[in-house]
């Protein structure tokens, strides 16, 4: 019983530690920056321990319960639960979608046509796209035909053949645009200033550094999870995987700082922030960018809401956030459309009356 008590305390402490790991800069503390990925694991283990204590010695159930109480803010970020509320009349519908350069995913040909048809059906007021670069000859449909105002900003430092861009499609006039000074070869962010109801609104569309994991890396990761490696090989592969994750997280940390500083400097505008942060809900990147903003999914969504769907890696890495000028409603991730390796995020925002 003493051994189980010790394991219970250790698990509770680890849950609390991981829950607040998003406060650590991953460039300075690589390990601490990565542990947020295992938050759901410790949530589950702590729950199993709680059930065991409740059955065999309920007086010690306070240990896992205390851990849950201390991590409520992180749990609400990772696994929000809300009653559904329809958006009131006059709300803006926002879609954020990483379209994976319109590449054809396995079993899904004609991705651009599917994305076009999907966005036409959604009939949103503002659509923010990431990886908005066609790597294959264009199809007959063009998303720009759906909206009167459209623009694209190429990201990174590439010249000639750009490999990444963020695009916006809007019912509202685009007054100007600005590329944020994010340091990256192929990623970054851009701000679009829209005229909405006689007011200038700043829409920031971001796509931060990816993890740069190859198909081989992902396959080896899945082999580790399934027990298909011996201990020594698993340790070697774990170190390699950790090195790549830590390196990309460090780059994203500096990019997130730039985005946060830009948002802070433009806080006098009504702000909408969309895009692919390429990091989990418990991460320095999301924590930094979300400061001073409302996360539409956290405040109105339900469940895990994972937006990235590569095998073995399922996380919510795409987000819609807004300034205090807006109140979000009914944010959800649409898992029914499979035209990309991401799922779109949809939210309704209502302008608050002063």
Tab-separated table of C-alpha atoms in Angstrom:
chain	number	residue	atom	x	y	z
A	1	UNK	CA	0.000	0.000	0.000
A	2	UNK	CA	2.889	2.369	0.770
A	3	UNK	CA	4.326	1.738	-2.688
A	4	UNK	CA	1.004	2.572	-4.322
A	5	UNK	CA	0.710	5.695	-2.180
A	6	UNK	CA	4.146	6.788	-3.369
A	7	UNK	CA	3.192	6.123	-6.989
A	8	UNK	CA	-0.022	8.093	-6.472
A	9	UNK	CA	1.840	11.095	-5.075
A	10	UNK	CA	4.449	10.927	-7.850
A	11	UNK	CA	1.762	10.802	-10.537
A	12	UNK	CA	-0.118	13.714	-8.965
A	13	UNK	CA	3.044	15.818	-8.824
A	14	UNK	CA	3.893	14.973	-12.435
A	15	UNK	CA	0.395	15.955	-13.551
A	16	UNK	CA	0.739	19.347	-11.866
A	17	UNK	CA	4.245	19.805	-13.253
A	18	UNK	CA	3.217	18.965	-16.824
A	19	UNK	CA	0.088	21.159	-16.572
A	20	UNK	CA	2.215	24.254	-15.973
A	21	UNK	CA	5.084	23.328	-18.292
A	22	UNK	CA	3.771	25.833	-20.845
A	23	UNK	CA	5.364	28.589	-18.745
A	24	UNK	CA	8.879	27.301	-19.556
A	25	UNK	CA	10.723	28.532	-22.653
A	26	UNK	CA	11.570	25.388	-24.694
A	27	UNK	CA	14.677	26.998	-26.158
A	28	UNK	CA	16.154	27.397	-22.673
A	29	UNK	CA	14.561	24.272	-21.202
A	30	UNK	CA	14.156	21.735	-24.060
A	31	UNK	CA	12.813	18.907	-21.909
A	32	UNK	CA	10.306	21.086	-20.089
A	33	UNK	CA	9.086	22.472	-23.408
A	34	UNK	CA	8.225	18.983	-24.680
A	35	UNK	CA	6.459	17.439	-21.686
A	36	UNK	CA	3.138	19.132	-22.447
A	37	UNK	CA	2.628	16.464	-25.111
A	38	UNK	CA	2.165	13.818	-22.389
A	39	UNK	CA	-0.467	15.762	-20.437
A	40	UNK	CA	-3.338	13.435	-21.491
A	41	UNK	CA	-1.281	10.414	-20.371
A	42	UNK	CA	-0.955	11.734	-16.807
A	43	UNK	CA	-4.611	12.796	-16.818
A	44	UNK	CA	-5.588	9.209	-17.568
A	45	UNK	CA	-3.162	7.582	-15.107
A	46	UNK	CA	-4.295	9.949	-12.360
A	47	UNK	CA	-7.910	8.988	-13.110
A	48	UNK	CA	-7.125	5.269	-12.850
A	49	UNK	CA	-5.429	5.866	-9.504
A	50	UNK	CA	-8.449	7.862	-8.318
A	51	UNK	CA	-10.741	4.969	-9.219
A	52	UNK	CA	-8.453	2.509	-7.433
A	53	UNK	CA	-8.398	4.599	-4.249
A	54	UNK	CA	-12.179	5.043	-4.397
A	55	UNK	CA	-12.592	1.256	-4.495
A	56	UNK	CA	-9.944	0.111	-2.029
A	57	UNK	CA	-9.156	3.010	0.302
A	58	UNK	CA	-11.283	6.060	-0.392
A	59	UNK	CA	-9.605	8.238	2.270
A	60	UNK	CA	-6.509	8.519	0.061
A	61	UNK	CA	-8.484	9.608	-3.006
A	62	UNK	CA	-7.620	13.165	-1.976
A	63	UNK	CA	-4.195	12.725	-3.608
A	64	UNK	CA	-5.381	12.479	-7.257
A	65	UNK	CA	-8.298	14.801	-6.485
A	66	UNK	CA	-5.895	17.493	-5.253
A	67	UNK	CA	-3.908	17.135	-8.494
A	68	UNK	CA	-7.046	17.651	-10.560
A	69	UNK	CA	-8.037	20.722	-8.552
A	70	UNK	CA	-4.593	22.250	-9.033
A	71	UNK	CA	-4.667	21.617	-12.780
A	72	UNK	CA	-8.194	22.818	-13.561
A	73	UNK	CA	-6.919	25.715	-15.747
A	74	UNK	CA	-4.858	23.316	-17.891
A	75	UNK	CA	-7.679	20.771	-18.083
A	76	UNK	CA	-10.059	23.486	-19.296
A	77	UNK	CA	-7.565	24.374	-22.031
A	78	UNK	CA	-6.904	20.798	-23.113
A	79	UNK	CA	-10.391	19.347	-22.646
A	80	UNK	CA	-13.056	22.075	-22.465
A	81	UNK	CA	-16.685	21.158	-21.847
A	82	UNK	CA	-19.573	23.513	-22.596
A	83	UNK	CA	-23.246	23.497	-23.428
A	84	UNK	CA	-23.940	24.370	-27.039
A	85	UNK	CA	-25.165	27.907	-27.702
A	86	UNK	CA	-26.189	29.024	-31.168
A	87	UNK	CA	-24.512	32.183	-32.333
A	88	UNK	CA	-26.809	35.200	-32.213
A	89	UNK	CA	-27.774	37.153	-35.302
A	90	UNK	CA	-25.056	39.469	-36.526
A	91	UNK	CA	-22.166	37.175	-35.546
A	92	UNK	CA	-19.261	36.668	-37.932
A	93	UNK	CA	-18.443	33.131	-39.024
A	94	UNK	CA	-14.690	32.444	-39.123
A	95	UNK	CA	-12.945	29.428	-40.655
A	96	UNK	CA	-9.270	28.591	-40.146
A	97	UNK	CA	-7.929	25.728	-42.254
A	98	UNK	CA	-4.485	24.363	-43.091
A	99	UNK	CA	-5.042	23.054	-46.616
A	100	UNK	CA	-1.703	21.193	-46.918
A	101	UNK	CA	-0.820	22.942	-50.198
A	102	UNK	CA	-3.918	21.295	-51.734
A	103	UNK	CA	-2.021	18.003	-51.951
A	104	UNK	CA	-4.055	14.894	-52.478
A	105	UNK	CA	-4.221	12.919	-49.242
A	106	UNK	CA	-4.439	9.150	-49.427
A	107	UNK	CA	-7.820	8.092	-50.734
A	108	UNK	CA	-8.905	11.708	-51.346
A	109	UNK	CA	-8.221	12.896	-54.901
A	110	UNK	CA	-9.017	16.415	-56.131
A	111	UNK	CA	-8.333	18.051	-52.756
A	112	UNK	CA	-8.647	21.595	-54.050
A	113	UNK	CA	-12.074	20.876	-55.516
A	114	UNK	CA	-13.178	19.324	-52.220
A	115	UNK	CA	-11.851	22.308	-50.258
A	116	UNK	CA	-13.570	24.711	-52.655
A	117	UNK	CA	-16.886	22.877	-52.282
A	118	UNK	CA	-16.483	22.729	-48.507
A	119	UNK	CA	-15.797	26.445	-48.134
A	120	UNK	CA	-18.673	27.251	-50.470
A	121	UNK	CA	-20.966	25.186	-48.242
A	122	UNK	CA	-19.653	26.849	-45.054
A	123	UNK	CA	-20.398	30.329	-46.416
A	124	UNK	CA	-18.179	31.972	-43.778
A	125	UNK	CA	-17.521	35.688	-43.495
A	126	UNK	CA	-13.746	35.301	-43.150
A	127	UNK	CA	-11.624	32.324	-44.186
A	128	UNK	CA	-7.971	32.078	-43.122
A	129	UNK	CA	-5.921	29.425	-44.916
A	130	UNK	CA	-2.458	28.118	-44.152
A	131	UNK	CA	-0.154	26.355	-46.612
A	132	UNK	CA	-2.187	28.200	-49.213
A	133	UNK	CA	0.159	27.306	-52.074
A	134	UNK	CA	-0.822	24.904	-54.851
A	135	UNK	CA	2.033	22.492	-55.601
A	136	UNK	CA	0.186	21.020	-58.577
A	137	UNK	CA	-1.544	22.578	-61.611
A	138	UNK	CA	-4.659	24.468	-60.576
A	139	UNK	CA	-8.055	22.838	-60.843
A	140	UNK	CA	-11.084	24.374	-62.510
A	141	UNK	CA	-12.290	25.871	-59.240
A	142	UNK	CA	-10.723	28.853	-57.514
A	143	UNK	CA	-11.592	29.695	-53.920
A	144	UNK	CA	-11.173	33.371	-54.754
A	145	UNK	CA	-14.383	33.140	-56.786
A	146	UNK	CA	-16.337	32.706	-53.565
A	147	UNK	CA	-15.314	36.040	-52.036
A	148	UNK	CA	-15.062	39.632	-53.232
A	149	UNK	CA	-11.822	40.254	-51.288
A	150	UNK	CA	-8.854	37.886	-51.382
A	151	UNK	CA	-5.154	38.116	-50.641
A	152	UNK	CA	-2.131	35.902	-50.018
A	153	UNK	CA	1.209	36.508	-48.313
A	154	UNK	CA	4.146	34.191	-49.019
A	155	UNK	CA	6.108	33.192	-45.943
A	156	UNK	CA	9.710	32.502	-45.124
A	157	UNK	CA	12.854	33.463	-46.937
A	158	UNK	CA	12.385	31.458	-50.125
A	159	UNK	CA	12.746	33.153	-53.464
A	160	UNK	CA	11.156	32.055	-56.706
A	161	UNK	CA	9.195	28.919	-55.856
A	162	UNK	CA	7.567	29.618	-52.510
A	163	UNK	CA	6.592	26.568	-50.491
A	164	UNK	CA	4.243	28.208	-47.984
A	165	UNK	CA	1.775	31.054	-47.738
A	166	UNK	CA	-1.161	32.265	-45.680
A	167	UNK	CA	-4.279	33.472	-47.444
A	168	UNK	CA	-7.441	35.301	-46.526
A	169	UNK	CA	-10.825	35.301	-48.223
A	170	UNK	CA	-13.241	37.898	-46.898
A	171	UNK	CA	-16.628	39.490	-47.345
A	172	UNK	CA	-15.068	42.663	-45.967
A	173	UNK	CA	-12.669	44.980	-47.809
A	174	UNK	CA	-8.955	44.404	-47.202
A	175	UNK	CA	-7.394	47.776	-46.427
A	176	UNK	CA	-3.769	46.651	-46.104
A	177	UNK	CA	-1.526	43.766	-45.158
A	178	UNK	CA	1.760	43.311	-43.343
A	179	UNK	CA	4.189	40.414	-42.998
A	180	UNK	CA	5.362	39.855	-39.428
A	181	UNK	CA	9.159	39.707	-38.852
A	182	UNK	CA	9.179	35.992	-38.038
A	183	UNK	CA	12.509	34.289	-38.690
A	184	UNK	CA	11.967	31.088	-40.674
A	185	UNK	CA	12.854	29.555	-44.013
A	186	UNK	CA	9.262	28.644	-44.838
A	187	UNK	CA	6.931	29.751	-42.040
A	188	UNK	CA	5.673	32.921	-40.429
A	189	UNK	CA	2.630	35.123	-40.064
A	190	UNK	CA	0.831	37.988	-41.757
A	191	UNK	CA	-1.659	40.612	-40.622
A	192	UNK	CA	-4.584	41.714	-42.780
A	193	UNK	CA	-6.489	44.868	-41.896
A	194	UNK	CA	-10.167	44.624	-42.803
A	195	UNK	CA	-12.890	47.251	-42.867
A	196	UNK	CA	-15.797	45.801	-40.868
A	197	UNK	CA	-18.778	48.000	-40.014
A	198	UNK	CA	-16.793	51.227	-40.341
A	199	UNK	CA	-14.043	49.872	-38.074
A	200	UNK	CA	-10.562	48.549	-38.851
A	201	UNK	CA	-10.073	44.971	-37.660
A	202	UNK	CA	-6.677	43.256	-37.581
A	203	UNK	CA	-6.729	39.588	-38.633
A	204	UNK	CA	-3.460	37.755	-37.950
A	205	UNK	CA	-2.972	34.508	-39.876
A	206	UNK	CA	-0.096	32.342	-38.649
A	207	UNK	CA	1.726	29.166	-39.603
A	208	UNK	CA	4.622	28.459	-37.272
A	209	UNK	CA	7.534	26.042	-37.604
A	210	UNK	CA	6.567	22.410	-38.089
A	211	UNK	CA	8.173	19.503	-36.247
A	212	UNK	CA	9.909	18.407	-39.477
A	213	UNK	CA	9.290	14.751	-38.743
A	214	UNK	CA	9.701	12.492	-41.746
A	215	UNK	CA	7.448	9.544	-42.564
A	216	UNK	CA	10.236	7.324	-41.252
A	217	UNK	CA	10.273	9.220	-37.944
A	218	UNK	CA	6.529	8.795	-37.594
A	219	UNK	CA	6.708	5.105	-38.437
A	220	UNK	CA	9.421	4.535	-35.822
A	221	UNK	CA	7.397	6.502	-33.285
A	222	UNK	CA	4.421	4.218	-33.903
A	223	UNK	CA	6.691	1.174	-33.620
A	224	UNK	CA	7.806	2.401	-30.194
A	225	UNK	CA	4.214	2.885	-29.065
A	226	UNK	CA	3.238	-0.599	-30.228
A	227	UNK	CA	6.264	-2.270	-28.582
A	228	UNK	CA	7.850	-3.169	-31.900
A	229	UNK	CA	11.362	-2.203	-30.725
A	230	UNK	CA	13.735	-3.593	-28.154
A	231	UNK	CA	14.700	-1.352	-25.239
A	232	UNK	CA	18.043	-0.162	-26.613
A	233	UNK	CA	16.621	0.680	-30.020
A	234	UNK	CA	13.663	2.454	-28.425
A	235	UNK	CA	15.998	4.591	-26.314
A	236	UNK	CA	18.036	5.546	-29.381
A	237	UNK	CA	14.963	6.466	-31.398
A	238	UNK	CA	13.499	8.387	-28.441
A	239	UNK	CA	16.618	10.558	-28.222
A	240	UNK	CA	16.482	11.282	-31.962
A	241	UNK	CA	12.784	12.127	-31.798
A	242	UNK	CA	13.251	14.316	-28.729
A	243	UNK	CA	16.096	16.186	-30.452
A	244	UNK	CA	13.915	17.048	-33.440
A	245	UNK	CA	10.938	18.014	-31.300
A	246	UNK	CA	13.053	20.174	-28.996
A	247	UNK	CA	14.733	21.952	-31.913
A	248	UNK	CA	11.441	22.816	-33.621
A	249	UNK	CA	9.850	23.875	-30.316
A	250	UNK	CA	12.738	26.254	-29.679
A	251	UNK	CA	12.235	27.863	-33.083
A	252	UNK	CA	8.500	28.172	-32.536
A	253	UNK	CA	9.093	29.787	-29.149
A	254	UNK	CA	10.932	32.723	-30.761
A	255	UNK	CA	8.296	32.937	-33.498
A	256	UNK	CA	5.539	32.977	-30.874
A	257	UNK	CA	7.321	35.844	-29.089
A	258	UNK	CA	7.255	37.865	-32.325
A	259	UNK	CA	3.547	37.171	-32.851
A	260	UNK	CA	2.752	38.072	-29.240
A	261	UNK	CA	4.710	41.338	-29.453
A	262	UNK	CA	2.905	42.253	-32.674
A	263	UNK	CA	-0.493	41.528	-31.120
A	264	UNK	CA	0.448	43.534	-28.036
A	265	UNK	CA	1.499	46.518	-30.166
A	266	UNK	CA	-1.776	46.394	-32.105
A	267	UNK	CA	-4.087	45.786	-29.157
A	268	UNK	CA	-5.926	49.044	-29.884
A	269	UNK	CA	-7.472	47.248	-32.871
A	270	UNK	CA	-10.145	44.589	-32.632
A	271	UNK	CA	-8.079	41.432	-33.198
A	272	UNK	CA	-8.766	38.004	-34.657
A	273	UNK	CA	-5.895	35.509	-34.629
A	274	UNK	CA	-6.145	32.331	-36.696
A	275	UNK	CA	-3.831	29.608	-37.791
A	276	UNK	CA	-1.604	26.637	-37.292
A	277	UNK	CA	0.622	27.018	-34.228
A	278	UNK	CA	2.074	23.526	-34.725
A	279	UNK	CA	2.058	23.041	-30.968
A	280	UNK	CA	-0.248	21.416	-28.440
A	281	UNK	CA	-2.714	23.191	-26.115
A	282	UNK	CA	-0.230	22.794	-23.229
A	283	UNK	CA	2.760	24.538	-24.798
A	284	UNK	CA	4.790	27.706	-24.467
A	285	UNK	CA	3.727	28.706	-27.991
A	286	UNK	CA	-0.013	28.617	-27.393
A	287	UNK	CA	0.345	30.095	-23.901
A	288	UNK	CA	2.408	33.013	-25.244
A	289	UNK	CA	0.194	33.858	-28.221
A	290	UNK	CA	-3.046	33.464	-26.247
A	291	UNK	CA	-2.045	35.999	-23.575
A	292	UNK	CA	-4.638	38.770	-23.524
A	293	UNK	CA	-6.850	36.925	-26.025
A	294	UNK	CA	-9.833	34.590	-25.789
A	295	UNK	CA	-9.425	31.113	-27.251
A	296	UNK	CA	-12.707	30.409	-29.044
A	297	UNK	CA	-12.456	26.627	-28.632
A	298	UNK	CA	-11.442	26.766	-24.966
A	299	UNK	CA	-14.308	29.134	-24.140
A	300	UNK	CA	-17.067	27.478	-26.213
A	301	UNK	CA	-15.839	24.135	-27.593
A	302	UNK	CA	-16.086	20.553	-26.380
A	303	UNK	CA	-13.637	17.694	-26.058
A	304	UNK	CA	-10.130	17.252	-27.404
A	305	UNK	CA	-10.912	18.859	-30.749
A	306	UNK	CA	-7.773	17.570	-32.430
A	307	UNK	CA	-7.078	19.307	-35.735
A	308	UNK	CA	-4.019	17.357	-36.902
A	309	UNK	CA	-4.660	13.812	-37.993
A	310	UNK	CA	-1.446	12.141	-39.051
A	311	UNK	CA	-1.295	8.589	-37.657
A	312	UNK	CA	0.181	8.553	-34.174
A	313	UNK	CA	0.002	12.349	-33.839
A	314	UNK	CA	-3.416	13.723	-32.982
A	315	UNK	CA	-3.403	17.139	-31.341
A	316	UNK	CA	-5.262	20.431	-31.445
A	317	UNK	CA	-2.648	22.654	-33.061
A	318	UNK	CA	-4.947	24.987	-35.047
A	319	UNK	CA	-6.722	27.798	-33.245
A	320	UNK	CA	-9.028	30.808	-33.478
A	321	UNK	CA	-8.504	33.519	-30.870
A	322	UNK	CA	-9.919	37.002	-30.470
A	323	UNK	CA	-9.471	40.169	-28.452
A	324	UNK	CA	-11.893	41.364	-25.784
A	325	UNK	CA	-13.802	43.239	-28.509
A	326	UNK	CA	-15.493	39.936	-29.417
A	327	UNK	CA	-17.466	37.179	-27.741
A	328	UNK	CA	-17.007	33.706	-29.310
A	329	UNK	CA	-19.801	31.186	-29.862
A	330	UNK	CA	-20.009	27.550	-30.912
A	331	UNK	CA	-16.411	26.903	-31.877
A	332	UNK	CA	-15.787	23.379	-33.158
A	333	UNK	CA	-13.417	21.277	-35.237
A	334	UNK	CA	-15.016	19.727	-38.311
A	335	UNK	CA	-13.737	16.136	-38.388
A	336	UNK	CA	-15.973	15.209	-41.322
A	337	UNK	CA	-13.891	16.859	-44.038
A	338	UNK	CA	-10.753	14.947	-45.029
A	339	UNK	CA	-9.223	16.984	-47.823
A	340	UNK	CA	-6.033	17.778	-45.882
A	341	UNK	CA	-3.879	16.429	-43.065
A	342	UNK	CA	-5.609	19.019	-40.857
A	343	UNK	CA	-9.230	19.601	-39.941
A	344	UNK	CA	-10.766	23.082	-40.169
A	345	UNK	CA	-11.724	25.103	-37.085
A	346	UNK	CA	-14.990	27.074	-37.225
A	347	UNK	CA	-16.119	29.763	-34.803
A	348	UNK	CA	-18.667	32.553	-34.603
A	349	UNK	CA	-17.638	35.896	-33.119
A	350	UNK	CA	-20.042	38.621	-32.019
A	351	UNK	CA	-18.832	42.182	-31.564
A	352	UNK	CA	-19.494	43.323	-28.005
A	353	UNK	CA	-21.488	46.478	-27.544
A	354	UNK	CA	-19.763	49.199	-25.568
